[in-house]
Short mmCIF file of C-alpha atoms in Angstrom, two decimals:
data_model
loop_
_atom_site.label_atom_id
_atom_site.label_comp_id
_atom_site.label_asym_id
_atom_site.label_seq_id
_atom_site.Cartn_x
_atom_site.Cartn_y
_atom_site.Cartn_z
CA MET A 1 -10.95 -7.87 13.40
CA ARG A 2 -14.08 -5.09 15.09
CA LEU A 3 -16.13 -3.74 12.54
CA ARG A 4 -15.41 -0.22 12.35
CA GLN A 5 -11.86 -1.55 11.68
CA ILE A 6 -12.91 -3.45 8.15
CA PHE A 7 -14.77 -0.27 7.85
CA LEU A 8 -11.98 2.32 8.03
CA GLY A 9 -9.90 0.21 6.05
CA LEU A 10 -12.47 -0.03 3.41
CA VAL A 11 -13.56 3.71 3.32
CA LEU A 12 -10.18 5.51 4.02
CA GLY A 13 -7.70 5.81 1.32
CA THR A 14 -4.36 6.81 1.23
CA ALA A 15 -2.29 9.08 -1.39
CA MET A 16 0.44 7.99 -2.82
CA ALA A 17 2.92 10.39 -4.75
CA GLY A 18 6.08 9.29 -4.44
CA VAL A 19 9.73 10.36 -5.62
CA GLY A 20 9.83 13.17 -7.99
CA VAL A 21 11.95 12.50 -10.78
CA ALA A 22 11.01 15.10 -13.12
CA ASP A 23 14.39 16.50 -13.67
CA ILE A 24 16.29 12.82 -14.38
CA ALA A 25 17.60 11.36 -17.59
CA PRO A 26 18.10 7.57 -16.93
CA PRO A 27 19.27 5.95 -19.87
CA ASP A 28 16.53 3.00 -19.52
CA ARG A 29 13.01 3.82 -19.87
CA LEU A 30 11.83 5.59 -16.11
CA ILE A 31 8.55 3.34 -14.95
CA GLN A 32 6.05 5.56 -12.85
CA TRP A 33 4.67 4.25 -9.79
CA GLY A 34 1.17 4.41 -10.96
CA ASP A 35 2.94 2.11 -14.08
CA LEU A 36 2.75 -0.54 -11.81
CA PRO A 37 -0.46 -2.05 -11.33
CA ASP A 38 -2.74 -3.65 -14.08
CA PRO A 39 -5.32 -1.29 -15.11
CA VAL A 40 -8.02 -4.00 -16.12
CA ALA A 41 -7.44 -5.11 -13.24
CA GLN A 42 -7.97 -1.78 -10.61
CA ASP A 43 -11.41 -1.71 -12.96
CA PHE A 44 -13.94 -3.01 -10.47
CA GLU A 45 -17.28 -2.40 -8.64
CA ASP A 46 -16.20 -0.46 -5.15
CA PRO A 47 -19.36 1.24 -4.13
CA TYR A 48 -17.26 2.77 -0.92
CA ARG A 49 -14.77 4.42 -3.15
CA ASP A 50 -18.05 5.75 -4.69
CA LEU A 51 -19.20 7.84 -1.04
CA SER A 52 -18.54 11.56 -1.13
CA PRO A 53 -16.20 12.49 2.63
CA THR A 54 -19.47 13.75 3.97
CA GLN A 55 -20.69 10.20 3.35
CA VAL A 56 -17.31 8.89 4.61
CA ASP A 57 -18.25 10.84 8.08
CA GLU A 58 -21.38 9.74 8.41
CA PHE A 59 -20.78 6.06 7.47
CA ILE A 60 -18.76 5.42 10.22
CA THR A 61 -20.76 8.16 12.57
CA ILE A 62 -23.68 4.86 11.88
CA VAL A 63 -21.19 2.27 12.48
CA LYS A 64 -19.90 3.51 16.14
CA LEU A 65 -23.31 4.31 17.13
CA ARG A 66 -24.79 0.89 16.27
CA GLN A 67 -21.62 -0.61 17.57
CA ARG A 68 -22.25 1.54 20.71
CA LEU A 69 -26.14 0.38 21.11
CA GLU A 70 -24.64 -2.99 20.93
CA GLU A 71 -22.89 -2.22 24.11
CA ASP A 72 -24.67 -3.73 27.53
CA SER A 73 -22.34 -0.96 29.13
CA VAL A 74 -25.19 1.68 27.42
CA ALA A 75 -26.90 3.72 29.59
CA PRO A 76 -31.00 3.09 29.70
CA THR A 77 -31.09 7.32 29.86
CA ALA A 78 -28.89 7.07 26.96
CA ARG A 79 -30.30 4.49 24.81
CA PRO A 80 -32.59 6.69 23.51
CA ARG A 81 -30.41 10.61 22.53
CA ILE A 82 -27.44 7.10 20.69
CA GLU A 83 -30.92 6.14 18.69
CA ALA A 84 -32.18 9.46 17.78
CA ARG A 85 -28.65 10.68 16.43
CA LEU A 86 -28.38 7.18 14.43
CA ALA A 87 -31.60 7.83 12.84
CA GLU A 88 -31.00 11.33 12.12
CA THR A 89 -27.55 10.52 10.04
CA GLU A 90 -29.25 6.82 8.54
CA ALA A 91 -31.61 9.87 7.00
CA ALA A 92 -29.02 11.95 6.33
CA ILE A 93 -26.57 9.72 4.55
CA GLY A 94 -28.73 8.98 1.12
CA ILE A 95 -27.80 5.32 0.74
CA ASP A 96 -28.44 1.91 2.16
CA VAL A 97 -26.70 1.70 4.95
CA ASP A 98 -27.27 -2.56 5.26
CA TRP A 99 -27.08 -3.01 2.05
CA LEU A 100 -23.31 -1.35 1.98
CA ILE A 101 -22.30 -2.93 5.10
CA SER A 102 -23.48 -6.29 3.46
CA GLN A 103 -20.71 -5.44 0.69
CA GLN A 104 -17.61 -5.06 2.74
CA TRP A 105 -15.81 -9.16 2.57
CA VAL A 106 -17.36 -8.83 -1.18
CA VAL A 107 -15.17 -5.09 -1.78
CA ALA A 108 -12.37 -6.44 0.60
CA GLU A 109 -11.95 -9.39 -1.24
CA ARG A 110 -11.91 -7.20 -4.59
CA ARG A 111 -9.51 -5.06 -3.68
CA GLU A 112 -7.04 -7.43 -2.22
CA ALA A 113 -6.97 -9.22 -6.13
CA ALA A 114 -6.42 -5.90 -7.19
CA SER A 115 -3.27 -5.11 -5.50
CA TRP A 116 -1.90 -8.60 -6.13
CA ALA A 117 -1.97 -7.69 -9.75
CA THR A 118 1.23 -7.15 -12.17
CA ASN A 119 0.66 -5.17 -15.23
CA PRO A 120 1.15 -7.58 -18.08
CA ALA A 121 3.09 -4.89 -20.49
CA LEU A 122 5.73 -4.64 -17.59
CA GLU A 123 7.11 -8.20 -17.73
CA GLY A 124 11.00 -8.41 -18.14
CA VAL A 125 10.98 -4.77 -19.09
CA SER A 126 14.16 -2.60 -18.67
CA GLY A 127 13.62 0.15 -16.70
CA ALA A 128 14.28 2.59 -13.92
CA LEU A 129 12.14 3.19 -10.78
CA ALA A 130 12.76 6.32 -8.07
CA GLY A 131 11.37 5.10 -4.82
CA PHE A 132 12.16 4.73 -0.90
CA LEU A 133 14.40 1.76 -0.18
CA ILE A 134 14.08 -0.20 3.28
CA PRO A 135 17.19 -2.92 3.10
CA GLY A 136 16.03 -6.01 4.34
CA PRO A 137 17.91 -9.76 4.95
CA ALA A 138 19.02 -12.22 2.62
CA ASP A 139 16.29 -14.58 1.61
CA GLU A 140 16.54 -18.02 1.93
CA ALA A 141 18.67 -18.88 -1.00
CA GLY A 142 21.65 -16.33 0.56
CA THR A 143 20.70 -13.38 -2.08
CA ALA A 144 20.29 -9.87 -1.30
CA VAL A 145 17.30 -7.71 -0.70
CA ALA A 146 16.08 -4.37 -0.20
CA TYR A 147 12.42 -3.00 -1.14
CA LEU A 148 11.35 -0.27 -3.05
CA VAL A 149 8.37 2.13 -1.77
CA PRO A 150 6.94 4.56 -3.26
CA GLU A 151 6.79 6.96 -0.28
CA SER A 152 8.91 7.07 3.00
CA GLY A 153 7.86 5.93 6.23
CA MET A 154 5.70 3.15 4.56
CA CYS A 155 5.88 -0.10 6.38
CA SER A 156 7.13 1.61 9.39
CA HIS A 157 5.54 4.83 10.44
CA THR A 158 2.33 3.94 7.47
CA PRO A 159 1.02 0.48 6.56
CA PRO A 160 2.52 -1.01 3.49
CA PRO A 161 1.66 -0.23 -0.04
CA PRO A 162 -0.55 -2.10 -1.79
CA SER A 163 1.45 -5.69 -3.15
CA ASN A 164 2.04 -4.13 -6.71
CA GLN A 165 3.43 -1.45 -5.13
CA LEU A 166 5.51 -2.65 -2.94
CA VAL A 167 8.86 -3.41 -5.08
CA ARG A 168 11.37 -6.57 -4.26
CA LEU A 169 14.87 -5.79 -5.43
CA ILE A 170 17.10 -9.01 -5.65
CA LEU A 171 20.61 -7.72 -5.03
CA PRO A 172 23.34 -9.28 -7.38
CA GLU A 173 25.34 -8.77 -4.00
CA PRO A 174 24.88 -6.90 -0.40
CA ILE A 175 25.77 -4.08 -1.11
CA ALA A 176 27.23 -1.62 2.06
CA GLY A 177 25.48 1.63 3.30
CA LEU A 178 21.88 1.15 2.41
CA ALA A 179 20.04 3.81 4.59
CA MET A 180 16.58 3.24 5.54
CA TYR A 181 13.98 4.99 3.09
CA GLN A 182 17.49 6.64 1.45
CA PRO A 183 15.91 8.15 -1.77
CA VAL A 184 17.47 6.07 -5.47
CA LEU A 185 16.46 5.14 -8.01
CA ALA A 186 16.79 1.29 -9.22
CA HIS A 187 17.27 0.23 -12.79
CA GLY A 188 16.92 -3.68 -13.84
CA ILE A 189 14.08 -5.96 -15.52
CA PHE A 190 10.99 -5.86 -13.75
CA ARG A 191 9.56 -9.32 -12.82
CA ASN A 192 6.55 -10.08 -11.34
CA LEU A 193 7.58 -12.71 -8.57
CA GLU A 194 4.90 -12.05 -5.51
CA ASP A 195 6.72 -12.86 -2.85
CA THR A 196 5.45 -12.13 1.18
CA ARG A 197 7.98 -12.60 4.27
CA ARG A 198 7.78 -10.52 7.75
CA MET A 199 10.67 -8.12 8.92
CA MET A 200 11.34 -6.24 11.00
CA VAL A 201 11.41 -2.38 10.52
CA VAL A 202 12.82 0.31 12.77
CA ASP A 203 10.49 -0.94 15.34
CA GLY A 204 8.62 -3.50 14.24
CA LEU A 205 7.88 -6.64 12.47
CA THR A 206 5.96 -6.16 9.09
CA ASP A 207 4.60 -8.34 6.58
CA MET A 208 6.11 -7.18 3.26
CA ASN A 209 3.89 -8.76 0.74
CA SER A 210 5.62 -7.92 -2.89
CA ALA A 211 4.24 -8.76 -6.65
CA TRP A 212 6.76 -7.19 -8.10
CA ALA A 213 10.97 -7.81 -7.80
CA LEU A 214 13.49 -5.87 -9.61
CA GLU A 215 16.30 -8.38 -10.95
CA LEU A 216 19.05 -4.83 -9.89
CA GLU A 217 21.31 -3.64 -12.68
CA SER A 218 21.91 -0.25 -11.01
CA LEU A 219 21.67 1.97 -8.26
CA ASP A 220 21.88 5.90 -7.96
CA GLU A 221 20.80 7.73 -4.78
CA LEU A 222 18.91 10.62 -5.44
CA THR A 223 19.35 13.93 -4.35
CA PHE A 224 18.28 17.56 -4.31
CA THR A 225 21.02 18.39 -6.81
CA GLY A 226 20.96 15.10 -9.06
CA THR A 227 21.91 11.52 -9.11
CA GLU A 228 25.53 10.87 -7.58
CA ARG A 229 26.55 7.06 -8.50
CA LEU A 230 26.81 4.60 -5.61
CA TRP A 231 26.95 1.66 -7.62
CA THR A 232 26.87 0.01 -11.02
CA ARG A 233 26.96 -3.94 -12.41
CA GLY A 234 31.06 -4.04 -12.04
CA SER A 235 31.42 -1.78 -9.88
CA VAL A 236 30.12 -3.23 -6.67
CA GLN A 237 30.53 -2.05 -2.81
CA PRO A 238 30.06 -5.04 -1.16
CA GLU A 239 29.47 -5.10 2.25
CA GLY A 240 32.42 -5.06 4.62
#
């Protein structure tokens, strides 16, 4: 991976608002996406997270300029100008850039561990979670599978969410008519079951790394006017 790509991944984040469910009154506990990660595991030292927006821009500029100076194609007449801008930016950022660069893999490992860490208080809990549906192929045992993500477009137009924000739905039977990114309210039992698979989402293969599984009991379609029951246990609409 190129150096700039590593740093862009460290200093830039994606806000995940999720589905608005303020007016929904499910019969069981309503789980929020922010409840899914282990709160203890999310508390770790991350110097990239502490950068101001200006420092983020300056840091990316420094990385780009350093890479530029390492290229053989830089004209001798352009080198002094690049070096001058680099020195100016390094002086303005107000942090030890070399130390920050040295922390890239340390922070990456911490973030990876935090992304898989699930809230132990939700293990085995019966609840409902609202999100956007991604239908998937059956697993190795032939069990029907789908995924729930907090925002439409994730895993295709944007990268997948952290593993503890990607919920694998375990369906008792395949369900007909599941649309990509359909907003739904899923009811079931939450399980910390890590799973990794590669599947086609929209127009490309995507790594689906999920730390949560939901043993689905019922599924509601979310609309602007309320909820419309699509499927409940005992009233399954199988494919075909």
